[in-house]
Amino acid sequence: MSNEGLNQTVQSAEQDSESTAATSAAYAPAATDASSVALAPITNLDDSSLYIHRELSQLQFNIRVLEQALDESTPLLERLKFLLIFSSNLDEFFEIRVAGLKKQITFAREQADADGLQPHQALARIAEVVHEQVDRQYQILNEVLLPELAKQDIRFIRRRYWTHKIKAWVKEYFDAEIAPIITPIGLDPTHPFPLLVNKSLNFIVELEGVDAFGRDSGLAILPAPRLLPRIIRIPEEVGGPGVNHVFLSSMIHAHADDLFHGMSVKGCYQFRLTRNADLAVDAEGVEDLARALRGELYSRRFGDAVRLEVADTCPAPLVDFLLSQFGLSTAELYQVNGPVNLTRLFSVTSLESHPHLQFPPFTPSIPKALQNSENIFQAIRKQDILLYHPFESFTPVIDLLRGAAKDPNVLAVKQTLYRAGANSEIVDALVDAARNGKEVTVVIELRARFDEESNLALASRLQAAGAVVIYGVVGFKTHAKIVSILRRENGNFVRYAHLGTGNYHAGNARLYTDYSLLTADPELCEDVSKLFNQLIGMGKTLRMKKLFHAPFTLRRTLLDLIAREANNASEGKAARIIIKVNGLTDARMIKALYKASQAGVKIDLIVRGMCCLRPGIPGVSHNIQVRSIIGQLLEHSRVFYFLNSDADEQILLSSADWMERNLDKRIETCFPLEGKKLISRVKKELHTYLTDNTHAWLLHSDGSYQHLQPRDEQQVCNAQTLLLEKLSIPLIEVL
């Protein structure tokens, strides 16, 4: 079936296709042969026991990240980085996920998802899991990583081990760099408890004595200014050979007395408060989204409290005092054996003095089709060019826009921006294009979480250069990654396009795996142009020839493709589905996969993060295997493979995960790969992930994950390493 024919079929397709049971196989073996066993299918696929709670699944992903800190095959500083990523992920988890659940309870809007858990039940389970894992995280830090780092002459020297020379240097540093800018806040009726910024480092100080005004409240708060480094490197002449650090918190603990002259400090204890950081902008209720968003960005720093982290040495009365100030329960308290703000240790993970403790550097390659071409438009016109970042360079995407900015034959450039970064070469090229007289239109998503401020700045810069800036569509985030370029060639208009699975962020393109397609295919480029017209202007949904897009045709298309595989299996034909996404939470998509499994379709899901589907349930998901790859690079590409035994195999690439928000509340794109060469290539790359036995985790039906290890005499397979070896340029060749 052609893509155009499929699109026409999808327009009238039922969103929930039924299918019957049979068995089949395809090019890659499935995890189980259970489909050959006669099983009584479960008819009620709405049963809550068939689904995993999304937030608990997200926690499982964070636990898999933490486990990497124990992987001795991973370089030591990278193991530390994984432990810190766990902290960073937990911060966002509390700021957004936990905050959202608490908000439902506060406003009496408790609503269970397909798994049946009510928000208060989910919060109780979350607290139980997170307390256990945070304790484990600090145990790994203190008992495993710090001793191993010390063996490599990287030390964090605690106060009890300070030499006289270190003490003298710390005192001098404290007096010169810390004391002048730190402001103690005494607590009394005229100095109420201060409003503390989200995730800021603070100290509660227990005092004894009376100050100059006769006050004796006994308590003070010390907020640590954000401009102060949280770890300070000690000069070698002071600390000795190696890389030695002291924590800012240790310095403040040691010299807190100096900040309260004439009084005695009985105790000084660090703490950190996490707040709700989700923005509450009603896009439909404001006249100027950018102005409203700027106001909300300030409010984000002072949202409702959701978590309190405190040093485990803090006395119970002080802990209770802090909890009462923030309106938190003991379940929301995390007492930790170490710094409360571990993410500030990231600077140590890239020490230039210890490259052997980090992943080996690599240079992304450039496809031969672009290496041998002086004009990128000519190269794209000859053939579609597929890039797999970061194994292959993101530079051709930047070069396409740079070329468009300078080419006198280019008339117009249109692009979506979700995340681009503060210093973006992509934006530089768009600015140059606008200044060179091109018609430049940019659809910027201002509500890209935690990139709102950066996107506001980019929007202002583009507008100043003369570009038309659109903030997307009210009620829908613009998450599609597309570029459209209009060029005059021999008196005719010719379109070029870029479509991707990831963001236009050069930094992310070095860390995230994503596909990019550079194409001059007339039908696909026309579809991209139509989508821009739909985003920028007004009008009914335009019929596409090859492109599928949310919130209109993407869900229906995917359901139809799944149903087709199920129908083929029921007729005794070969049937196969492989899906690679970041998250799978949409109940309707899961239900469709369950039905396909019941029909006998072999299904492999490569889901990095949240997965609410339970594999391996007899009669339901016995033909489904779910794996997660956690390694050097963050798996981010979205790839959908369907065997389509009646015609040619199909591979679709997409900006969308299989989540409700992506399929219903975001503007997303999904586009086909065409040509046996590209399809065969991506199929092999999917197979590489399916054979990984070093960084793959298999999901069990109870929601737990098992880390795969090579069996006896089994060849070791690390998918990311194999792809790096195949596609990137080894550093030795660069040198």
XYZ file of C-alpha atoms in Angstrom:
735
model
C 0.000 0.000 0.000
C 1.422 3.431 -0.888
C 1.720 6.135 1.745
C -0.911 8.171 -0.054
C -3.256 5.189 -0.120
C -2.589 4.531 3.537
C -3.377 8.134 4.388
C -6.680 7.925 2.531
C -7.545 4.699 4.354
C -6.656 6.243 7.700
C -9.114 9.094 7.250
C -11.981 6.642 7.764
C -10.201 4.029 9.887
C -11.674 2.966 13.172
C -9.510 4.150 16.071
C -9.769 0.815 17.838
C -9.432 -2.047 15.318
C -10.283 -5.602 16.453
C -8.235 -8.676 15.536
C -8.106 -12.417 16.257
C -5.279 -14.714 17.331
C -2.627 -16.428 15.196
C 1.139 -16.765 15.133
C 3.986 -15.398 12.986
C 7.666 -14.418 12.942
C 9.925 -12.033 11.052
C 13.547 -11.060 10.567
C 14.496 -10.795 14.276
C 13.557 -13.404 16.882
C 11.114 -12.395 19.571
C 11.712 -12.843 23.267
C 9.350 -15.756 23.668
C 7.706 -18.579 21.777
C 4.603 -18.245 23.905
C 2.507 -17.462 20.854
C 2.729 -21.102 19.848
C 0.956 -22.071 23.062
C -2.827 -22.067 23.141
C -3.792 -19.291 25.547
C -7.192 -18.008 26.487
C -7.101 -14.291 25.629
C -8.183 -11.824 28.281
C -11.092 -9.935 26.799
C -11.183 -6.977 29.178
C -8.134 -4.981 28.113
C -9.267 -2.089 30.316
C -8.402 -4.113 33.426
C -6.211 -1.860 35.582
C -3.894 -4.774 36.404
C -2.633 -4.663 32.801
C -1.100 -1.210 33.209
C 1.841 0.261 35.146
C 1.508 3.653 36.829
C 3.400 6.199 34.745
C 5.166 7.986 37.618
C 6.281 4.691 39.152
C 7.556 3.661 35.742
C 9.457 6.942 35.505
C 11.040 6.138 38.861
C 12.156 2.782 37.493
C 13.957 4.632 34.707
C 15.740 6.799 37.267
C 16.754 3.666 39.175
C 18.246 2.220 35.986
C 20.267 5.404 35.619
C 21.495 5.085 39.214
C 22.516 1.476 38.572
C 25.008 2.730 35.986
C 27.004 4.227 38.854
C 27.824 0.655 39.917
C 28.814 -0.573 36.455
C 32.563 -1.187 36.680
C 32.838 -1.388 32.882
C 31.927 2.317 32.767
C 34.726 4.886 33.353
C 34.772 6.166 36.931
C 33.910 9.827 36.303
C 31.087 8.715 34.032
C 29.772 6.541 36.873
C 29.772 9.645 39.059
C 27.919 11.486 36.290
C 25.176 8.845 36.234
C 24.766 9.214 40.000
C 24.398 12.977 39.554
C 21.953 12.562 36.650
C 19.838 10.519 39.048
C 19.725 13.605 41.321
C 18.905 15.930 38.443
C 16.152 13.608 37.211
C 14.687 13.366 40.714
C 14.627 17.156 40.998
C 12.484 17.429 37.874
C 10.402 14.435 38.949
C 9.423 16.245 42.159
C 9.074 19.657 40.511
C 6.677 18.366 37.856
C 5.361 14.852 38.509
C 4.990 14.852 42.283
C 3.824 18.466 42.219
C 1.127 17.514 39.712
C -0.150 14.668 41.872
C -0.230 16.905 44.953
C -2.106 19.555 43.008
C -4.810 17.044 42.074
C -5.302 16.235 45.743
C -5.276 19.881 46.829
C -7.997 20.825 44.351
C -9.985 17.614 44.876
C -9.413 16.552 41.280
C -8.024 13.099 41.923
C -8.179 11.072 38.763
C -6.816 7.573 38.252
C -5.081 6.593 35.023
C -5.524 3.230 33.324
C -3.562 1.549 36.145
C -6.265 2.509 38.670
C -3.981 4.162 41.251
C -5.378 7.306 42.841
C -2.885 10.211 43.302
C -2.661 9.761 47.079
C -1.885 6.062 46.591
C 0.742 6.871 43.985
C 2.380 9.475 46.259
C 2.641 6.945 49.078
C 4.313 4.427 46.802
C 6.603 7.093 45.320
C 7.760 8.162 48.785
C 8.538 4.567 49.703
C 10.604 3.952 46.552
C 12.420 7.298 46.538
C 13.448 7.120 50.197
C 14.983 3.721 49.576
C 16.793 4.838 46.421
C 18.090 8.130 47.825
C 19.591 6.274 50.789
C 21.157 3.902 48.303
C 22.454 6.771 46.179
C 24.368 8.313 49.082
C 25.649 4.904 50.107
C 27.038 4.408 46.581
C 28.590 7.869 46.699
C 30.196 7.501 50.128
C 31.169 3.836 50.086
C 31.965 3.203 46.429
C 32.597 6.257 44.259
C 34.416 8.602 46.640
C 36.903 5.902 47.750
C 37.486 4.920 44.110
C 37.996 8.571 43.144
C 40.454 9.001 46.003
C 42.508 6.136 44.556
C 42.703 8.220 41.385
C 43.860 11.305 43.359
C 40.453 13.021 43.159
C 39.352 13.859 46.674
C 36.625 15.726 48.530
C 38.228 16.445 51.867
C 35.887 16.435 54.856
C 36.517 18.797 57.789
C 37.824 16.117 60.082
C 40.689 15.484 57.670
C 41.737 19.095 57.148
C 45.401 19.732 57.824
C 46.572 22.943 59.495
C 47.544 24.247 56.075
C 44.068 23.505 54.638
C 42.357 25.084 57.650
C 44.386 28.277 57.198
C 43.612 28.400 53.475
C 39.895 27.771 54.068
C 39.773 30.568 56.645
C 41.410 32.972 54.223
C 39.052 31.927 51.390
C 35.987 32.210 53.635
C 36.900 35.728 54.781
C 37.648 36.933 51.250
C 35.048 35.161 49.080
C 32.144 33.994 51.245
C 31.607 36.190 54.297
C 31.244 39.461 52.315
C 28.316 38.200 50.249
C 26.463 35.852 52.584
C 23.573 37.320 54.578
C 22.442 35.641 57.817
C 18.745 36.073 58.601
C 17.838 35.939 62.290
C 14.356 34.616 63.056
C 12.168 36.712 65.328
C 8.778 38.481 65.086
C 10.228 41.214 62.837
C 12.242 38.751 60.763
C 9.859 35.948 59.790
C 11.033 32.842 58.005
C 12.324 33.963 54.581
C 10.835 32.939 51.245
C 13.472 30.562 49.870
C 14.157 30.000 46.184
C 13.473 26.608 44.643
C 16.384 24.150 45.096
C 18.644 26.745 46.727
C 21.216 25.691 49.318
C 20.407 26.979 52.809
C 21.526 26.402 56.384
C 19.516 26.461 59.571
C 21.692 27.666 62.428
C 21.048 26.996 66.093
C 22.363 29.840 68.257
C 23.011 30.491 71.912
C 23.296 33.939 73.459
C 21.806 37.400 73.055
C 22.654 39.767 70.216
C 23.294 43.526 70.377
C 19.544 44.264 70.397
C 18.757 41.766 73.105
C 17.259 39.204 70.754
C 17.618 35.542 71.645
C 15.360 33.604 69.255
C 18.049 30.976 68.943
C 17.588 30.381 65.200
C 18.862 31.884 61.964
C 18.791 30.988 58.279
C 21.843 31.250 56.023
C 20.954 31.237 52.314
C 24.004 30.374 50.191
C 24.139 32.781 47.214
C 23.870 30.941 43.901
C 26.973 32.638 42.553
C 29.116 30.799 45.098
C 30.607 27.513 43.844
C 29.429 24.487 45.805
C 32.815 22.785 45.573
C 36.114 24.638 45.701
C 39.409 23.241 44.450
C 42.328 23.490 46.848
C 45.681 24.565 45.385
C 48.206 21.724 45.219
C 50.642 23.615 47.426
C 47.946 23.543 50.122
C 46.157 20.232 49.638
C 48.993 18.194 48.228
C 49.234 16.299 44.925
C 46.125 15.391 42.990
C 42.780 17.139 42.568
C 41.509 18.082 46.018
C 38.229 19.852 46.828
C 36.318 21.099 49.819
C 32.582 21.636 49.908
C 31.172 25.126 50.371
C 28.953 23.636 53.065
C 32.050 22.482 54.977
C 33.502 25.974 54.828
C 30.280 27.506 56.142
C 29.991 24.899 58.884
C 33.572 25.579 59.969
C 33.160 29.357 60.163
C 29.496 29.944 60.949
C 30.602 31.468 64.275
C 32.266 34.300 62.335
C 28.861 35.358 60.982
C 27.243 35.740 64.417
C 29.659 37.832 66.448
C 29.393 37.406 70.194
C 27.041 34.446 69.917
C 27.715 30.733 70.035
C 26.721 28.476 67.132
C 25.445 25.216 68.578
C 24.729 23.673 65.189
C 24.643 24.469 61.469
C 22.756 22.158 59.124
C 22.256 22.335 55.381
C 18.862 21.893 53.745
C 17.243 22.364 50.359
C 13.596 22.876 49.430
C 12.099 21.667 46.144
C 9.057 23.520 44.834
C 6.436 23.032 42.145
C 8.122 24.341 38.988
C 5.365 23.679 36.456
C 4.194 26.887 34.821
C 0.503 27.721 35.066
C -0.052 29.870 31.992
C -3.507 29.589 30.472
C -2.603 30.235 26.853
C -6.256 30.671 25.926
C -6.821 33.316 28.564
C -3.999 35.729 27.776
C -3.569 38.240 25.011
C 0.241 38.124 24.963
C 1.702 34.686 25.722
C 5.295 35.928 25.836
C 4.483 38.610 28.404
C 2.464 36.204 30.550
C 5.246 33.631 30.406
C 7.860 36.126 31.570
C 5.752 36.769 34.658
C 5.348 33.068 35.386
C 9.090 32.376 35.104
C 9.654 34.434 38.251
C 6.829 32.656 40.072
C 8.361 29.269 39.261
C 11.100 29.938 41.814
C 8.532 30.184 44.616
C 5.945 27.489 43.873
C 4.401 25.221 46.496
C 6.823 23.059 48.483
C 7.001 19.391 47.466
C 10.190 18.028 49.077
C 12.614 18.891 51.890
C 16.191 17.576 51.891
C 18.100 17.948 55.162
C 21.469 16.772 56.446
C 20.942 13.592 58.456
C 22.792 15.186 61.398
C 20.080 17.808 61.840
C 18.304 17.408 65.246
C 14.678 16.301 65.151
C 13.277 19.557 66.630
C 14.892 21.585 63.846
C 13.678 19.156 61.206
C 10.135 19.416 62.586
C 10.434 23.196 62.598
C 11.408 23.227 58.894
C 8.624 20.825 57.946
C 6.069 23.013 59.678
C 7.377 26.113 57.909
C 6.891 24.494 54.508
C 3.705 22.574 55.259
C 5.294 19.212 54.500
C 4.865 15.805 56.116
C 7.595 13.413 57.230
C 6.941 11.380 54.072
C 8.191 14.387 52.099
C 11.385 14.638 54.160
C 14.687 13.226 52.848
C 17.571 13.130 55.334
C 20.828 12.595 53.466
C 24.366 11.622 54.379
C 26.208 14.216 52.338
C 25.624 17.398 50.324
C 21.958 18.131 49.651
C 22.736 19.498 46.199
C 24.721 16.755 44.481
C 24.118 18.095 40.977
C 26.727 20.790 41.661
C 29.378 18.044 41.395
C 28.904 17.856 37.620
C 31.935 20.114 37.095
C 34.192 17.367 38.425
C 33.031 14.797 35.863
C 34.859 16.500 32.976
C 38.298 16.953 34.547
C 40.846 17.509 31.784
C 43.516 15.966 33.991
C 41.766 12.588 34.034
C 40.617 11.737 30.469
C 41.138 8.017 31.148
C 38.257 8.156 33.632
C 35.830 9.416 30.970
C 34.275 7.995 27.830
C 36.709 8.151 24.891
C 35.991 11.127 22.626
C 34.755 10.532 19.098
C 34.141 12.621 16.008
C 30.781 12.292 14.250
C 31.159 11.383 10.589
C 29.847 13.139 7.481
C 28.093 10.976 4.855
C 30.029 10.549 1.605
C 27.156 12.099 -0.327
C 27.882 15.375 1.452
C 31.669 15.050 1.621
C 31.964 15.013 -2.165
C 29.499 17.801 -2.885
C 30.241 21.505 -3.029
C 26.567 22.427 -2.937
C 24.364 20.864 -0.259
C 21.209 21.485 -2.300
C 22.610 19.483 -5.228
C 23.503 16.619 -2.899
C 20.021 16.493 -1.375
C 18.371 16.748 -4.782
C 20.218 13.597 -5.899
C 19.031 11.485 -2.955
C 17.496 11.586 0.492
C 20.241 11.845 3.122
C 19.661 10.196 6.497
C 21.805 11.160 9.482
C 21.952 9.343 12.798
C 23.225 11.718 15.461
C 25.576 11.804 17.277
C 27.272 8.964 15.392
C 26.888 11.159 12.320
C 27.370 14.887 12.511
C 24.648 17.465 13.105
C 26.734 19.909 11.048
C 24.919 19.176 7.734
C 21.686 20.428 9.298
C 23.417 23.650 10.291
C 25.103 23.842 6.886
C 21.732 23.522 5.156
C 20.491 26.637 6.953
C 23.772 28.483 6.500
C 23.635 27.676 2.809
C 20.054 28.875 2.629
C 21.027 32.151 4.337
C 23.736 32.902 1.742
C 22.259 31.371 -1.412
C 20.766 34.105 -3.632
C 18.327 31.573 -5.081
C 16.732 30.822 -1.717
C 13.586 32.874 -1.209
C 12.107 31.638 2.071
C 13.018 29.623 5.159
C 10.538 28.286 7.699
C 11.469 26.387 10.846
C 10.096 25.116 14.144
C 12.153 25.547 17.316
C 11.391 23.651 20.518
C 14.805 23.572 22.173
C 17.745 25.281 20.483
C 20.077 26.387 23.293
C 21.257 29.845 24.279
C 24.136 30.109 21.761
C 22.595 28.449 18.760
C 24.278 28.201 15.370
C 20.857 27.363 13.956
C 19.493 30.678 15.186
C 22.618 32.464 13.898
C 21.848 31.093 10.425
C 18.200 32.157 10.645
C 19.237 35.648 11.724
C 21.650 35.860 8.769
C 18.937 34.661 6.407
C 16.547 37.362 7.615
C 19.214 40.045 7.329
C 20.026 38.839 3.809
C 16.465 39.501 2.724
C 15.020 35.993 2.896
C 11.473 35.517 4.112
C 12.182 33.848 7.455
C 9.379 32.471 9.601
C 10.077 30.685 12.862
C 7.530 28.841 14.989
C 8.973 28.938 18.503
C 7.447 26.909 21.299
C 7.743 29.235 24.287
C 6.472 26.568 26.695
C 9.276 24.027 26.170
C 9.764 23.084 29.819
C 12.798 24.714 31.462
C 13.771 26.321 28.136
C 11.118 29.044 28.288
C 13.542 31.833 29.183
C 16.025 30.832 26.485
C 13.263 30.634 23.878
C 11.959 34.077 24.808
C 15.444 35.485 24.230
C 15.753 33.690 20.881
C 12.356 35.017 19.805
C 13.399 38.594 20.569
C 16.658 38.162 18.668
C 14.935 36.751 15.591
C 12.312 39.488 15.610
C 15.030 42.125 15.812
C 16.639 40.616 12.696
C 13.380 40.880 10.762
C 12.116 37.313 11.037
C 8.442 36.588 11.562
C 8.085 34.775 14.882
C 5.008 32.705 15.678
C 4.352 31.173 19.101
C 2.534 28.120 17.785
C -1.092 27.185 18.300
C -3.119 27.916 21.425
C -3.672 24.738 23.428
C -1.075 22.667 21.544
C 2.683 22.602 22.016
C 4.610 22.665 18.750
C 6.955 19.702 19.179
C 7.529 18.921 15.480
C 11.089 19.273 14.154
C 10.829 20.568 10.594
C 12.512 23.020 8.215
C 11.144 24.132 4.845
C 13.312 25.944 2.296
C 11.968 27.434 -0.933
C 14.531 27.865 -3.720
C 14.236 29.112 -7.298
C 15.918 26.768 -9.777
C 15.779 27.289 -13.544
C 12.751 29.495 -13.185
C 10.844 27.001 -11.014
C 10.185 26.799 -7.289
C 11.867 23.812 -5.624
C 11.360 22.879 -1.972
C 13.827 21.268 0.418
C 13.095 20.025 3.900
C 14.645 18.730 7.051
C 12.624 16.465 9.339
C 13.976 15.130 12.596
C 13.198 13.098 15.678
C 15.149 15.454 17.961
C 15.600 19.135 18.706
C 17.593 21.752 16.839
C 20.137 21.859 19.644
C 23.743 21.217 18.629
C 24.720 20.320 22.204
C 21.965 17.717 22.501
C 22.952 16.344 19.109
C 26.275 15.304 20.679
C 24.560 13.443 23.519
C 21.151 12.310 22.232
C 20.550 9.698 19.543
C 18.254 11.151 16.877
C 17.575 10.806 13.169
C 17.595 13.620 10.629
C 16.267 13.380 7.085
C 17.384 15.879 4.435
C 15.074 15.594 1.441
C 13.912 17.222 -1.759
C 11.079 14.731 -2.257
C 8.360 16.937 -3.815
C 5.422 15.322 -2.006
C 7.041 15.220 1.424
C 8.359 18.773 1.058
C 4.905 19.925 0.000
C 3.449 18.274 3.098
C 5.952 20.110 5.302
C 5.002 23.366 3.602
C 1.310 22.620 4.198
C 1.969 21.989 7.869
C 3.698 25.346 8.214
C 0.734 27.028 6.534
C -1.550 25.280 8.998
C 0.585 26.398 11.963
C 1.008 29.969 10.844
C -2.325 30.737 9.221
C -5.920 29.652 9.725
C -7.994 27.013 7.998
C -9.135 23.405 7.956
C -6.784 20.431 8.208
C -4.927 19.956 4.935
C -4.720 16.488 3.401
C -1.149 15.193 3.374
C 0.364 12.768 0.875
C 3.165 11.273 2.971
C 3.367 13.104 6.279
C 1.327 12.082 9.326
C 0.834 14.641 12.043
C -0.647 14.956 15.499
C -3.184 15.792 16.711
C -4.914 14.872 13.428
C -3.766 11.751 11.563
C -0.880 10.319 13.597
C -2.809 8.318 16.204
C -5.232 6.928 13.629
C -2.367 5.997 11.333
C -0.477 4.122 14.039
C -3.587 2.272 15.176
C -4.284 1.305 11.574
C -0.730 0.021 11.058
C -0.883 -2.040 14.258
C -4.264 -3.450 13.228
C -2.885 -4.371 9.796
C -0.114 -6.453 11.398
C -2.708 -8.104 13.653
C -4.920 -8.927 10.662
C -1.955 -10.386 8.790
C -1.089 -12.563 11.773
C -4.684 -13.764 12.077
C -4.528 -14.853 8.429
C -1.342 -16.849 9.051
C 0.970 -14.316 7.425
C 4.229 -13.059 8.858
C 3.694 -10.082 11.161
C 6.186 -7.996 13.088
C 6.286 -4.668 14.971
C 9.310 -2.901 16.433
C 8.798 0.415 18.190
C 11.547 2.636 19.607
C 10.350 5.568 21.722
C 11.216 7.471 24.879
C 7.878 6.853 26.554
C 4.847 4.580 26.114
C 1.967 5.634 28.355
C -1.054 6.033 26.073
C -3.661 3.443 27.077
C -5.263 3.234 23.630
C -1.934 2.525 21.951
C -1.112 -0.066 24.615
C -4.491 -1.719 24.124
C -3.847 -1.921 20.370
C -0.492 -3.588 21.017
C -2.153 -6.043 23.407
C -4.646 -6.985 20.699
C -1.862 -7.432 18.172
C -0.018 -9.672 20.639
C -3.178 -11.736 21.123
C -3.370 -12.081 17.353
C 0.161 -13.498 17.297
C 2.223 -10.471 16.227
C 5.793 -10.546 17.510
C 6.396 -7.120 19.088
C 9.629 -5.625 20.379
C 9.456 -2.301 22.198
C 12.594 -0.282 22.916
C 11.373 2.240 25.473
C 14.003 4.323 27.232
C 11.846 5.815 29.975
C 8.238 5.413 31.074
C 6.431 2.292 29.896
C 2.939 1.555 31.217
C 2.546 -1.665 29.214
C 3.089 -4.944 31.054
C 4.813 -7.516 28.814
C 4.708 -11.275 29.228
C 1.139 -11.620 30.509
C -0.301 -14.941 29.266
C -3.098 -14.411 26.799
C -2.429 -10.685 26.519
C 1.176 -9.605 26.047
C 2.975 -12.940 25.743
C 4.301 -11.860 22.338
C 5.651 -8.516 23.583
C 9.136 -7.817 24.863
C 10.118 -4.431 26.306
C 13.695 -3.309 26.745
C 15.373 -0.079 27.818
C 18.878 0.943 26.748
C 20.834 3.038 29.259
C 24.348 3.901 28.138
C 26.825 6.590 27.209
C 24.278 8.365 24.995
C 20.681 9.220 25.768
C 18.420 7.218 23.454
C 15.991 9.737 21.998
C 15.026 8.649 18.467
C 11.491 7.534 17.666
C 11.352 4.746 15.077
C 8.339 2.607 14.064
C 8.849 -0.601 12.060
C 6.017 -2.637 10.501
C 6.693 -5.793 8.449
C 3.677 -5.255 6.166
C 3.897 -8.732 4.635
C 1.463 -7.813 1.835
C 3.862 -5.210 0.411
C 7.126 -3.543 1.388
C 8.379 -3.145 4.943
C 7.655 0.268 6.424
C 9.769 2.390 8.725
C 8.462 5.674 10.059
C 10.478 8.268 11.974
C 8.736 10.682 14.296
C 9.081 13.540 16.753
C 6.367 11.921 18.879
C 6.461 9.470 21.736
C 3.468 7.218 22.347
C 2.055 9.349 25.121
C -1.295 11.102 25.432
C 0.267 14.548 25.338
C 2.179 13.808 22.120
C -0.685 12.237 20.237
C -3.481 14.571 21.387
C -2.045 17.836 22.719
C 1.065 18.460 20.641
C 1.841 19.214 17.030
C 4.042 16.309 15.969
C 5.272 14.854 12.706
C 5.799 11.310 11.498
C 7.377 10.617 8.126
C 8.238 7.514 6.099
C 11.661 6.349 5.014
C 11.634 5.422 1.352
C 14.006 3.244 -0.594
C 15.290 -0.195 0.361
C 18.737 1.137 1.249
C 17.529 3.482 4.000
C 14.932 1.030 5.298
C 17.504 -1.768 5.452
C 19.953 0.497 7.260
C 17.542 1.566 10.010
C 16.251 -1.987 10.370
C 19.808 -3.166 11.046
C 20.283 -0.384 13.582
C 17.103 -1.454 15.365
C 18.377 -5.025 15.368
C 21.612 -3.813 16.979
C 19.581 -2.475 19.902
C 17.604 -5.720 20.115
C 20.806 -7.748 20.489
C 22.380 -5.492 23.148
C 23.351 -7.571 26.178
C 25.374 -5.064 28.198
C 23.258 -1.917 28.550
C 19.811 -3.376 27.937
C 17.205 -3.835 30.673
C 14.238 -6.156 30.164
C 10.880 -5.201 31.652
C 8.980 -7.937 33.493
C 5.230 -8.073 33.897
C 5.491 -7.007 37.568
C 7.052 -3.677 36.524
C 10.624 -4.576 37.516
C 13.595 -4.497 35.146
C 16.361 -7.068 34.686
C 19.815 -5.972 33.522
C 20.936 -8.204 30.673
C 24.409 -9.771 30.897
C 26.218 -11.848 28.252
C 25.711 -15.566 28.834
C 28.599 -18.030 28.758
C 30.427 -17.834 25.422
C 27.873 -15.318 24.176
C 29.331 -12.464 22.187
C 29.278 -9.147 24.039
C 27.061 -6.620 22.288
C 26.960 -2.963 23.290
C 24.656 -1.285 20.766
C 25.958 2.238 21.227
C 29.589 1.131 21.025
C 28.887 -0.853 17.853
C 27.165 2.137 16.254
C 30.018 4.420 17.276
C 32.501 2.030 15.700
C 30.446 1.759 12.531
C 29.318 5.328 11.953
C 31.638 7.747 13.776
C 35.304 8.526 13.195
C 37.706 7.149 15.838
C 39.768 9.860 17.501
C 43.025 8.258 16.322
C 41.954 8.836 12.691
C 41.206 12.475 13.425
C 44.636 12.970 15.020
